[in-house]
CSV table of C-alpha atoms and ligand atoms in Angstrom, one decimal:
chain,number,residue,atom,x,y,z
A,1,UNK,CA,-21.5,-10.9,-5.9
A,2,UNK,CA,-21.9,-12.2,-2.1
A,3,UNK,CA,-19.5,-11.0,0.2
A,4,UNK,CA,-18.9,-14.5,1.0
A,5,UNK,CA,-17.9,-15.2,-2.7
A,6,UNK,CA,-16.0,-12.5,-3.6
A,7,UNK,CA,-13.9,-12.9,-0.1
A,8,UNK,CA,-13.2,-16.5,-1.4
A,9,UNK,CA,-12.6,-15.5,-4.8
A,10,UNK,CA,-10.3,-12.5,-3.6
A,11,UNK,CA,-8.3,-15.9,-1.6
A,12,UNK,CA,-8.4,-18.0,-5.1
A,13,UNK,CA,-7.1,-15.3,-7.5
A,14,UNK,CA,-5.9,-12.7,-5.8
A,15,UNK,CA,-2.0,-11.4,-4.5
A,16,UNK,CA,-2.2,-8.9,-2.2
A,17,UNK,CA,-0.3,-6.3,-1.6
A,18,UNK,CA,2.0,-6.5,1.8
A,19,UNK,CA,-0.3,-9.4,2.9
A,20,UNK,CA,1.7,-12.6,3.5
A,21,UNK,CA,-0.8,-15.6,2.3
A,22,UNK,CA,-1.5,-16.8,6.1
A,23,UNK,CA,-3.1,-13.8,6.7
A,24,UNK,CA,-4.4,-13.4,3.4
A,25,UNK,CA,-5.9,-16.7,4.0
A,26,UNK,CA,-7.1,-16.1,7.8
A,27,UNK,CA,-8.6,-12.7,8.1
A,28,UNK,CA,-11.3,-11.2,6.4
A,29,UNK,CA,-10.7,-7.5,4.5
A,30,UNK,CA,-13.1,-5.2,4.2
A,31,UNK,CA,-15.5,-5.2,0.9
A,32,UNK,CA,-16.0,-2.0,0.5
A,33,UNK,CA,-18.7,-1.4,-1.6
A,34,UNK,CA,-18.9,2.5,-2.1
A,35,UNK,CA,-17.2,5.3,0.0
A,36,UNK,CA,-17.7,8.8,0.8
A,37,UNK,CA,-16.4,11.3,2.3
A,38,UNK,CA,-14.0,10.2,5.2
A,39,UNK,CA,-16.3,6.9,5.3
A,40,UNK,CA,-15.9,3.4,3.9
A,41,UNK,CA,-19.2,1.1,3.2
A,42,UNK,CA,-19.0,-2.3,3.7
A,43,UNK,CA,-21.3,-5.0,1.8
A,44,UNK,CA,-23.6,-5.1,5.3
A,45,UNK,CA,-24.0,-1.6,4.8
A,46,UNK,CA,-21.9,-0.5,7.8
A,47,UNK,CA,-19.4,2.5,8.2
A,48,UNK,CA,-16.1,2.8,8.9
A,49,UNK,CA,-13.9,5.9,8.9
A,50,UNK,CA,-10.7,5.5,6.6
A,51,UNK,CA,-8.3,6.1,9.4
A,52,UNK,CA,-5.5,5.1,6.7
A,53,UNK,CA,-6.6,7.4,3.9
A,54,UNK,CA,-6.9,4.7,1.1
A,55,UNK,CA,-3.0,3.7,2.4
A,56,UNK,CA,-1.8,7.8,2.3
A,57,UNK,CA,-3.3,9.3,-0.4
A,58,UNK,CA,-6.6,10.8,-0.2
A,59,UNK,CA,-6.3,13.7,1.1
A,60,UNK,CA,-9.8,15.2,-0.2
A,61,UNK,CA,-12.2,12.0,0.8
A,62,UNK,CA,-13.5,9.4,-1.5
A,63,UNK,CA,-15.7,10.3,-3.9
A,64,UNK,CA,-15.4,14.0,-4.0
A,65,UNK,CA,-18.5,15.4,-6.5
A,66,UNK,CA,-15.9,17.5,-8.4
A,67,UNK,CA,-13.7,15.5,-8.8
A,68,UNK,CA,-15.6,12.5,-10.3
A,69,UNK,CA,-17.0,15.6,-12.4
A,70,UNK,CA,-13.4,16.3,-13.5
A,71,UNK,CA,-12.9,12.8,-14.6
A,72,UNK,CA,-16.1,12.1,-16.5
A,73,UNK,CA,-15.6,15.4,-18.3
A,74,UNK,CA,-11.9,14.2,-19.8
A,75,UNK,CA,-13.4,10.9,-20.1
A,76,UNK,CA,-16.2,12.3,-22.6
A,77,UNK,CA,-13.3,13.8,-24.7
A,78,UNK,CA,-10.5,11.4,-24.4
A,79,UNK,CA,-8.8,9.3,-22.2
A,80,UNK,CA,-5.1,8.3,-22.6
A,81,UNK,CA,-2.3,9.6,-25.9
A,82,UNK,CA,1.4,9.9,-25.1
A,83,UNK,CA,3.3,13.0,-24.3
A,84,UNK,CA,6.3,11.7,-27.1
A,85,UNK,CA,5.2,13.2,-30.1
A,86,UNK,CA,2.2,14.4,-28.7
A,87,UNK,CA,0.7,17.1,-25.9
A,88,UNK,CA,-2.6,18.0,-24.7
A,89,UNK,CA,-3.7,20.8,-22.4
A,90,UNK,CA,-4.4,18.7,-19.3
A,91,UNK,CA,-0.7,17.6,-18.6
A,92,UNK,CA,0.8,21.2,-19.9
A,93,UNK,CA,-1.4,23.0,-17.6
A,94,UNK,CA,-0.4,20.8,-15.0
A,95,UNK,CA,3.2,21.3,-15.2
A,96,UNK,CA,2.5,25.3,-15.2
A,97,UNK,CA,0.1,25.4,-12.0
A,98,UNK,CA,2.7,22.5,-10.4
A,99,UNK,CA,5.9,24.3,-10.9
A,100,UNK,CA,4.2,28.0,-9.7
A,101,UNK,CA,3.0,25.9,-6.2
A,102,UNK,CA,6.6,24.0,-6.0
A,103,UNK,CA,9.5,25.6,-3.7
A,104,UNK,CA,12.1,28.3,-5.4
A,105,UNK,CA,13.8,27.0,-7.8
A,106,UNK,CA,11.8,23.7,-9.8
A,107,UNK,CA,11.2,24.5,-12.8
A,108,UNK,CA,10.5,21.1,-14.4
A,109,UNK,CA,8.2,18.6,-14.4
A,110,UNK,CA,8.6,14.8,-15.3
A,111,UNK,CA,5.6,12.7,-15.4
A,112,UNK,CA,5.1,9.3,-14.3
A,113,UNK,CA,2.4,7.0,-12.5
A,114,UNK,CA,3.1,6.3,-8.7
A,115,UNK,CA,5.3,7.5,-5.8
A,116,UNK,CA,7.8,4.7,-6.7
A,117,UNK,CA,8.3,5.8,-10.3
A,118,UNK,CA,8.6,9.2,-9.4
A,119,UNK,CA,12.0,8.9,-7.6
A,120,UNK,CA,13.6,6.1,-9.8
A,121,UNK,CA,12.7,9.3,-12.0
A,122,UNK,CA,14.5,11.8,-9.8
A,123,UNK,CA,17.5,9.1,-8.7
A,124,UNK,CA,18.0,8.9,-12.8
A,125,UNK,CA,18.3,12.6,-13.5
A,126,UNK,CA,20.9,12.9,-10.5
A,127,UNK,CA,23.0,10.3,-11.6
A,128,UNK,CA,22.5,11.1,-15.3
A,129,UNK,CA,23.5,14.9,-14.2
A,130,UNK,CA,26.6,14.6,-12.8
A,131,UNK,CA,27.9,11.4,-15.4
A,132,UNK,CA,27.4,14.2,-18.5
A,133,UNK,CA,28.8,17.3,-16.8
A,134,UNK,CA,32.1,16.3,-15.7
A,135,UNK,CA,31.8,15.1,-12.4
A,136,UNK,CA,31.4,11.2,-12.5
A,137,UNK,CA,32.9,10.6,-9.3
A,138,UNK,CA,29.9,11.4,-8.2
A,139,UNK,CA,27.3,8.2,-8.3
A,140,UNK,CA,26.6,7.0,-4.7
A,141,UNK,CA,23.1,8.4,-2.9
A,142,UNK,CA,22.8,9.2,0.8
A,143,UNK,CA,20.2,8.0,2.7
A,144,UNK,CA,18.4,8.0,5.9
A,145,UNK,CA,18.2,5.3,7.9
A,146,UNK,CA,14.7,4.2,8.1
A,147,UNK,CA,14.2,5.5,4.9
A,148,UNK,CA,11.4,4.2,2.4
A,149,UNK,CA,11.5,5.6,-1.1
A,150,UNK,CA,9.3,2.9,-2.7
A,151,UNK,CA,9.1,-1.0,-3.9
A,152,UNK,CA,11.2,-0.6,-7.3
A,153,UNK,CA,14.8,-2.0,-7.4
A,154,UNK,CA,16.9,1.7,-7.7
A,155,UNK,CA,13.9,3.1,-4.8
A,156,UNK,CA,14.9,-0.3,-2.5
A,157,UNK,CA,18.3,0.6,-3.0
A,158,UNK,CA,17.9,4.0,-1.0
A,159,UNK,CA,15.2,2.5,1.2
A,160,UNK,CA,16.1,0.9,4.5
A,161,UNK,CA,14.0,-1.0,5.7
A,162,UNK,CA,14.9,-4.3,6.4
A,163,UNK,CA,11.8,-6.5,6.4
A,164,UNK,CA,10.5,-5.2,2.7
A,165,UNK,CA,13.9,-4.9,1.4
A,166,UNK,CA,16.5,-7.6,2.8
A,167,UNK,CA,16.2,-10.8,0.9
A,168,UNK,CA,16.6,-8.3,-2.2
A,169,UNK,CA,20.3,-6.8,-1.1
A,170,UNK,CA,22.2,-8.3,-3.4
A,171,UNK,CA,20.4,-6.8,-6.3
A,172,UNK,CA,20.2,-3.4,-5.0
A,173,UNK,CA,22.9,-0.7,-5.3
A,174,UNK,CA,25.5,0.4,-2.7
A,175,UNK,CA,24.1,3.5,-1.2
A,176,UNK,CA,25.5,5.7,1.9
A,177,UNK,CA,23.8,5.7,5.5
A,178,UNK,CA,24.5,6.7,8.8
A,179,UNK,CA,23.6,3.8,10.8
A,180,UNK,CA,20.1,3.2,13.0
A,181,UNK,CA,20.9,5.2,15.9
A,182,UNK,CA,19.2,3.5,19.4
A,183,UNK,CA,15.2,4.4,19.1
A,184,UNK,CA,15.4,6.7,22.0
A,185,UNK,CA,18.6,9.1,21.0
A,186,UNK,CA,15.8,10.6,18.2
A,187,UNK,CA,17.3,12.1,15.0
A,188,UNK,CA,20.3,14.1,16.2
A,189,UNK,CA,22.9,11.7,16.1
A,190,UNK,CA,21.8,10.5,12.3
A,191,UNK,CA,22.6,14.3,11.8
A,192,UNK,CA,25.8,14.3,13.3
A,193,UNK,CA,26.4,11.2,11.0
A,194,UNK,CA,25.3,12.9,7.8
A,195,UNK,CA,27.2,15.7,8.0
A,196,UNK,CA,30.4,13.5,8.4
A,197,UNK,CA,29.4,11.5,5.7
A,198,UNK,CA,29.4,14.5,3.7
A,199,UNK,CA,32.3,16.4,4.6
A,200,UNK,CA,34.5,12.8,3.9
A,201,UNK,CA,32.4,11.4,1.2
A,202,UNK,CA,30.8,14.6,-0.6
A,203,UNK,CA,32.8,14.8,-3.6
A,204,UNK,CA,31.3,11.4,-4.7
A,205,UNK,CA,27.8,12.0,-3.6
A,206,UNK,CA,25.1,12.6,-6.6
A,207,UNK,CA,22.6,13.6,-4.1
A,208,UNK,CA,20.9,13.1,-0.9
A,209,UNK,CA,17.9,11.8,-0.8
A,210,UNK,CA,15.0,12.4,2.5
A,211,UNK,CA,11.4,12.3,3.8
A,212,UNK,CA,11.0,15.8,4.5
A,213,UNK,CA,9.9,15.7,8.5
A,214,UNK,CA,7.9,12.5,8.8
A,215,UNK,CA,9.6,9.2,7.3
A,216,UNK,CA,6.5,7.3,7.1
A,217,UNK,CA,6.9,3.9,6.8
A,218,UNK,CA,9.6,3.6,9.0
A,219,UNK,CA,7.0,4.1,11.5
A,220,UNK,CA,5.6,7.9,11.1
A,221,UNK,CA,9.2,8.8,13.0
A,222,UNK,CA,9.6,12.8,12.7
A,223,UNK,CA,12.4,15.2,12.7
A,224,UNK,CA,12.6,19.1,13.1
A,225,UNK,CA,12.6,21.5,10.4
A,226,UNK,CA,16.1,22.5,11.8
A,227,UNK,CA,17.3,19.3,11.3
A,228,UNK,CA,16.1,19.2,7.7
A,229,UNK,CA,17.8,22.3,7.5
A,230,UNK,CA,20.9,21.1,8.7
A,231,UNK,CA,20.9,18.2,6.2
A,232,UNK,CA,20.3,21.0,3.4
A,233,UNK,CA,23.7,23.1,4.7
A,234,UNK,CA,25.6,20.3,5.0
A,235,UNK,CA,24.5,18.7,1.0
A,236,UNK,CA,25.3,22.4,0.1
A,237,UNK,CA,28.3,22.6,1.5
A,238,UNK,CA,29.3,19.1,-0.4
A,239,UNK,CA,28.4,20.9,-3.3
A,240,UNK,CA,25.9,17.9,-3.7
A,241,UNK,CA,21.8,17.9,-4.4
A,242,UNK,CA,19.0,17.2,-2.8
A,243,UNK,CA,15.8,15.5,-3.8
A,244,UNK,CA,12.9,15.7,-1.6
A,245,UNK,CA,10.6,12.8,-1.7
A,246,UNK,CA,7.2,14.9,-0.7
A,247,UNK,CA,5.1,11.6,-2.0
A,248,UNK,CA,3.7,11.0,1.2
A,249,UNK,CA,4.3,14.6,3.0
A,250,UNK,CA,3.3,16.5,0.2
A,251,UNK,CA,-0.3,18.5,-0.7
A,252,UNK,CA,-0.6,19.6,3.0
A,253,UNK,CA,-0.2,16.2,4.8
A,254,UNK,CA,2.3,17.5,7.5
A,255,UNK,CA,0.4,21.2,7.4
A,256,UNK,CA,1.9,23.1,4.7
A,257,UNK,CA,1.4,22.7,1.4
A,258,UNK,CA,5.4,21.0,1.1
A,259,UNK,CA,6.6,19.6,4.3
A,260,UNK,CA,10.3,21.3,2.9
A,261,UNK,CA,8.6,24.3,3.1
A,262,UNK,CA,8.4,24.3,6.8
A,263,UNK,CA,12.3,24.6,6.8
A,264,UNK,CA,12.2,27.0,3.7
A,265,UNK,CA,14.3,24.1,1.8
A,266,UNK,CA,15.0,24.5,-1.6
A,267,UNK,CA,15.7,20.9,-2.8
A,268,UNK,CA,16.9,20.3,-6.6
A,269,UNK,CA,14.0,17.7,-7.4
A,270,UNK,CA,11.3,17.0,-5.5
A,271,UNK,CA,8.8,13.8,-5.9
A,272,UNK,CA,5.1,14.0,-5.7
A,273,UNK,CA,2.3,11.2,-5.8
A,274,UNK,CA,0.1,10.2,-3.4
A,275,UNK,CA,-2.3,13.4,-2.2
A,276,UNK,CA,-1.1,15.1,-5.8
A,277,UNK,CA,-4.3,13.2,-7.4
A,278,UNK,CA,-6.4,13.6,-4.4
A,279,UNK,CA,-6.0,9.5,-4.4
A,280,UNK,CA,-8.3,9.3,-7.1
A,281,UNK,CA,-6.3,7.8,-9.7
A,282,UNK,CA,-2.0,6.3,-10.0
A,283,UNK,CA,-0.5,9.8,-11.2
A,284,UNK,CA,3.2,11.1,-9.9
A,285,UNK,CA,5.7,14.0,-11.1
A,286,UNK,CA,9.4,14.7,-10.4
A,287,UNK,CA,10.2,18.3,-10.1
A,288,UNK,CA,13.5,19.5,-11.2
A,289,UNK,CA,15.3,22.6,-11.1
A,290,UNK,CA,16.5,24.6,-14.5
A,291,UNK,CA,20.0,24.0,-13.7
A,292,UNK,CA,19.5,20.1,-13.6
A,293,UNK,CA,17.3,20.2,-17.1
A,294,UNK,CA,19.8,22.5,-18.7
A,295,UNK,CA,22.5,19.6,-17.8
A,296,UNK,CA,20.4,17.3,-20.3
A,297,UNK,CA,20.6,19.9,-23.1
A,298,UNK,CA,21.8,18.5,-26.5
A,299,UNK,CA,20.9,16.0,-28.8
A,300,UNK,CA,19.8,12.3,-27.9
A,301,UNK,CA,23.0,11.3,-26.3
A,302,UNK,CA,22.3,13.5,-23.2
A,303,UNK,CA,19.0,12.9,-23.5
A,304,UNK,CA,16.8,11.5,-20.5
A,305,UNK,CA,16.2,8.1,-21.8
A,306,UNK,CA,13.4,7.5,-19.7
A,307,UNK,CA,9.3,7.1,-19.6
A,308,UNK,CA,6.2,5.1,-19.0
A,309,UNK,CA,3.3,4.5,-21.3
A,310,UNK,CA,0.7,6.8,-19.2
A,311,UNK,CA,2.7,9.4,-18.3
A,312,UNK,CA,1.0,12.4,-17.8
A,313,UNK,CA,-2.3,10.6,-18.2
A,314,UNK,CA,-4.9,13.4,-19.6
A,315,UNK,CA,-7.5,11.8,-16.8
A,316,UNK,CA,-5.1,12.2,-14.3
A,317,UNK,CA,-3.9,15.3,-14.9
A,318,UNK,CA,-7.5,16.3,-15.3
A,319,UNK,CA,-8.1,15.3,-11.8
A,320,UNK,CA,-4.9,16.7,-10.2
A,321,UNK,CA,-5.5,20.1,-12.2
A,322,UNK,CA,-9.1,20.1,-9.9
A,323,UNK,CA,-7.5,18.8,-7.0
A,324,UNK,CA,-5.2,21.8,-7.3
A,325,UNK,CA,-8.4,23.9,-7.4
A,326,UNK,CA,-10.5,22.4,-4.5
A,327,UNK,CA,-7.0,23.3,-2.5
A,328,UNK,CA,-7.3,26.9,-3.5
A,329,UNK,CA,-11.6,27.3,-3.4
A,330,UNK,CA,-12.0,24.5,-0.2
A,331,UNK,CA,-9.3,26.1,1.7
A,332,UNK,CA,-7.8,23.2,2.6
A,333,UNK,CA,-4.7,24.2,4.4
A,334,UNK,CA,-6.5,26.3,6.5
A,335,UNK,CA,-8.5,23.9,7.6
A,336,UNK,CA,-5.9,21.7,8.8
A,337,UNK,CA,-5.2,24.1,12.1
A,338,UNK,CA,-8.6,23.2,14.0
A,339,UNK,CA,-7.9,19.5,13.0
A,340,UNK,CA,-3.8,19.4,14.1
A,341,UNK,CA,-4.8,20.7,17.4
A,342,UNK,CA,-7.3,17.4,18.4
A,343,UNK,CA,-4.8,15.5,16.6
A,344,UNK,CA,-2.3,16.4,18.8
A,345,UNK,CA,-4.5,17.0,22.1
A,346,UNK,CA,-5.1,13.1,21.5
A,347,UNK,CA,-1.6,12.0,21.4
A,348,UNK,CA,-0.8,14.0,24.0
A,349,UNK,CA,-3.1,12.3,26.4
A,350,UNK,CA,-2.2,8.7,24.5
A,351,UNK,CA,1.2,9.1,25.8
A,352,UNK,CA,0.3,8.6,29.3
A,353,UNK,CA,-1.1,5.5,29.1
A,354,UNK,CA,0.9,3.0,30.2
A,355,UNK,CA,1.6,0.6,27.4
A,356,UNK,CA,2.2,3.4,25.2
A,357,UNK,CA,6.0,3.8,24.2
A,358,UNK,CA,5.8,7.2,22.6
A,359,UNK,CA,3.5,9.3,20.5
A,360,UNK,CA,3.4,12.2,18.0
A,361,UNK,CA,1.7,14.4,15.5
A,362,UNK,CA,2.6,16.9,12.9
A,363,UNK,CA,-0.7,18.1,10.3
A,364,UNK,CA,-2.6,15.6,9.7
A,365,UNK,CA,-0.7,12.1,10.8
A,366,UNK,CA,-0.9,11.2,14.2
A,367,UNK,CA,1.7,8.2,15.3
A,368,UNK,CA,1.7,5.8,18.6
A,369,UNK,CA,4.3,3.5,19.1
A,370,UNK,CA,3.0,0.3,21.0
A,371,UNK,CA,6.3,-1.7,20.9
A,372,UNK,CA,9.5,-2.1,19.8
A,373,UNK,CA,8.7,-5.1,17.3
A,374,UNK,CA,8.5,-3.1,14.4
A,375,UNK,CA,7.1,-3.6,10.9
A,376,UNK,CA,6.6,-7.4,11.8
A,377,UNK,CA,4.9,-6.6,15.0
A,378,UNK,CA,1.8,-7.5,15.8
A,379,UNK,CA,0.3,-5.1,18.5
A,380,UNK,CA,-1.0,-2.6,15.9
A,381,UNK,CA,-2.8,-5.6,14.3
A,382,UNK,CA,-4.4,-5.9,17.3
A,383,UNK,CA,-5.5,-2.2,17.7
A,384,UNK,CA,-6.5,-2.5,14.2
A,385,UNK,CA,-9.0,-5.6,14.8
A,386,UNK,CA,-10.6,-3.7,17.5
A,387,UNK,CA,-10.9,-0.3,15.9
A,388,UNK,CA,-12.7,-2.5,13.0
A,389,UNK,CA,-15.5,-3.8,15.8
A,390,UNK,CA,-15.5,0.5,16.5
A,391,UNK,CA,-15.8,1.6,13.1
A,392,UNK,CA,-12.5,2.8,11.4
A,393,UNK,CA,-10.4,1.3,9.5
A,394,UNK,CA,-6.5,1.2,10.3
A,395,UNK,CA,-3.4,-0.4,8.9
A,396,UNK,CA,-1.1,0.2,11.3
A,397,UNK,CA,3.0,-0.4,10.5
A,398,UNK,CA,3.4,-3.6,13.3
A,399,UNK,CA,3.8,-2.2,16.8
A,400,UNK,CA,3.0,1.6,15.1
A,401,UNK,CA,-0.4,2.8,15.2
A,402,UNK,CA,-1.3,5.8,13.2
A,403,UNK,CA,-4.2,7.9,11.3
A,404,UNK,CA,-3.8,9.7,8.2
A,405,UNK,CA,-7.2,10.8,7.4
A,406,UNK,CA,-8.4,13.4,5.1
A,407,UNK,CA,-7.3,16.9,5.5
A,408,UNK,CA,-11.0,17.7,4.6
A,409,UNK,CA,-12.5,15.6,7.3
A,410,UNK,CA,-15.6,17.2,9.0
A,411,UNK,CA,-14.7,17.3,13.0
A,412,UNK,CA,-17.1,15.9,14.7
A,413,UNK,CA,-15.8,12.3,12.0
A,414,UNK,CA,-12.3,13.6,13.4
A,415,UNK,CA,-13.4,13.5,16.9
A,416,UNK,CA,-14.9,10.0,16.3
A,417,UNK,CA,-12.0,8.8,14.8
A,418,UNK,CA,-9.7,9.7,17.7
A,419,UNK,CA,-11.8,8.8,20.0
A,420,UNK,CA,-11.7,4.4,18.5
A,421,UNK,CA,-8.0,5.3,18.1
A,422,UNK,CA,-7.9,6.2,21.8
A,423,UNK,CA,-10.4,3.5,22.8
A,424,UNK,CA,-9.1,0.4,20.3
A,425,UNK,CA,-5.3,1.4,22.2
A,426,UNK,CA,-6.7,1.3,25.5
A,427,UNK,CA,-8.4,-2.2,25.1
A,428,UNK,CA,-5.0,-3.4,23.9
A,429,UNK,CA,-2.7,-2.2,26.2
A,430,UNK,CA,-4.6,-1.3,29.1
A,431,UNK,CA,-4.6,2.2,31.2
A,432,UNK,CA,-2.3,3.1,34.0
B,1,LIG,C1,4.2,5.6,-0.7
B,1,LIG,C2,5.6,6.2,-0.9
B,1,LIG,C3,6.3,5.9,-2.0
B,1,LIG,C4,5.9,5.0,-3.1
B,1,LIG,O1,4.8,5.4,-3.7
B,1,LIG,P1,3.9,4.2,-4.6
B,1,LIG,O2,2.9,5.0,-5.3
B,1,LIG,O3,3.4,3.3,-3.5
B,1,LIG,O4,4.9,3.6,-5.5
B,1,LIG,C5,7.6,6.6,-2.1
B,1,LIG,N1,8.0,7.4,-1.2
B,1,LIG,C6,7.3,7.7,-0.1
B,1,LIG,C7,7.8,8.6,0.9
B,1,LIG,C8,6.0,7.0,0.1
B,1,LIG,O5,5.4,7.2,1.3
């Protein structure tokens, strides 16, 4: 097919994700015809470097020779039974290898098919926890402010962001949340407010729910490890649990293998998605500790009454089981050092120019704040347009401009990268 025809056919059949139909209708996407590596390839032939990692997941680059392996092998075998009723090797191992990798204490492992699922997943067993073992008082969630959990009803309902969420409010469940404190106080005073919530309110929270370190949608806005840790004392205190939503952070995104590692916090469920596939294929798992699975023992009236057709997919679990291996042969994490360092160097010298509001890096995500406009504003589009005519590929969040690239990305593509980031910024909003 002509990339002229399938860009019209994409307009005449398609609904696109995030993509309101003016632009849908106005600006021509990519047609990507094969990828490798860090690299997309467009119908014309030409390059681009995935600055957006295939929108946060692949953390290994695209078409990774073992990994396509991994999948043809379970496709010669067999490609999809359930897991009720039925088990295979591929999502058994799995569990094993995911719950010796996960922090102290998870024990558990929940299948299910993307980041979303995985924490209506974790929401359920909180709430179902505490309704069977004598505590029902305890049914509202805590949130952060900023948060995004995911596009389902129960994940918008701890979510807080406004422009994917609001005409939905009166569908979505009352959750707690300290309120958006001004964009230049940082996170301290959301602390402060979370650990009032929880001494007033504690006794009728089923858990609280974060972004370890880097709340990504809201704009790759980070927090300390100390303040993670002070969220943890406080929920602990409250006698209350704590589910981790490592979808985005997770498999060595922010450095370490969990970003809650970097706080050595032990959360009571933890959702993964995203990087846990490599970003080959939809595949997610909610990690729960012993003492929340033992709260579901008994017959089928304390049962979990919930799962989806492909959970634990035997090709995805195949290809997570390799990913899992390429971490451990590939050295991934250690690779990330060299790499963090010219993020941040980048950032750093981002900062000073003078349409630049504020930067940041932490691992491998590198964020620049343009304006204060927001998801809806259009600055980052901007940046975007001109890094295409450069030769990477961004989707920035409105006025937020921001790479996620491979972990595995050769340097010299990193250096490229950085440098159109640097260059696309400075076209847009001019140097000091
Ligand atoms: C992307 C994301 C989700 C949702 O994952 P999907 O696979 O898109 O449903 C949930 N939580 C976080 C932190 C995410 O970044």
């Amino acid at each position: 097919m002509k990339r002229e025809e399938l860009i019209a056919d994409d307009r005449r059949y398609l609904w696109r994700p995030y993509t309101s139909s003016e632009d849908h209708e106005r600006k021509d996407p990519l047609v990507v015809v094969d990828a490798e590596g860090p690299w997309l390839i467009d119908a014309d032939g030409r390059r681009y470097l995935d600055g957006s990692g295939a929108w946060w997941c692949n953390n290994l680059g695209h078409a990774h020779p073992r990994l396509q392996r991994a999948i043809h092998e379970q496709a010669d075998r067999w490609m999809h039974c359930s897991l009720a009723g039925t088990t295979h090797e591929p999502a058994v191992r799995l569990a094993k290898e995911l719950v010796a990798i996960a922090p102290e204490g998870l024990e558990r492992v929940f299948y299910s098919d993307n980041g979303s699922t995985s924490v209506e997943v974790a929401l359920k067993i909180a709430f179902q926890y505490w309704q069977q073992n004598g505590e029902r008082k305890r049914r509202y969630f805590l949130s952060l402010p900023g948060a995004y959990h995911g596009d389902t009803i129960g994940t918008m309902s701890v979510g807080a962001i406004d422009a994917f969420s609001g005409v939905f409010s009166p569908l979505l469940f009352e959750t707690l949340r300290p309120e958006e404190p001004p964009a230049e106080q940082g996170f301290e005073g959301v602390i402060a407010q979370i650990e009032a919530l929880l001494e007033s309110r504690g006794h009728e929270i089923a858990a609280v729910i974060v972004e370890p370190l880097v709340q990504g949608a809201a704009g790759m806005r980070m927090y300390t490890p100390a303040q993670l840790r002070r969220i943890d004392a406080a929920r602990k205190a409250a006698g209350t649990l704590l589910i981790c939503d490592e979808v985005f952070t997770g498999f060595g995104r922010t450095g370490s293998f969990w970003a809650s590692e970097q706080a050595s916090v032990a959360p009571d469920l933890l959702c993964t998605a995203k990087g846990l596939s490599g970003g080959a294929l939809p595949f997610a798992a909610t990690l729960a500790s012993a003492r929340l699975y033992d709260g579901f023992r008994g017959g089928k009236n304390r049962a979990l009454m919930h799962g989806h057709t492909f959970c634990g997919n035997p090709l995805g679990a195949a290809v997570c089981l390799e990913v899992l291996a390429i971490y451990r042969d590939e050295r991934i994490l250690e690779g990330i050092a060299p790499r963090s360092e010219a993020i941040a160097a980048t950032t750093a010298r981002l900062e000073a120019l003078a349409g630049v509001r504020r930067s940041r890096s932490l691992g491998m995500v590198a964020a620049v704040d343009l304006g204060e406009g927001g998801y809806l504003g259009e600055l980052g589009w901007r940046v975007h347009d001109e890094a295409r005519t450069l030769g990477a590929q961004l989707r920035p969040l409105g006025d937020t401009v921001y790479i996620v690239p491979p972990l595995n990305i050769p340097l010299e593509d990193l250096d490229r990268l950085l440098e159109i980031l640097e260059r696309s910024i400075a076209t847009v909003v001019g140097s000091k």
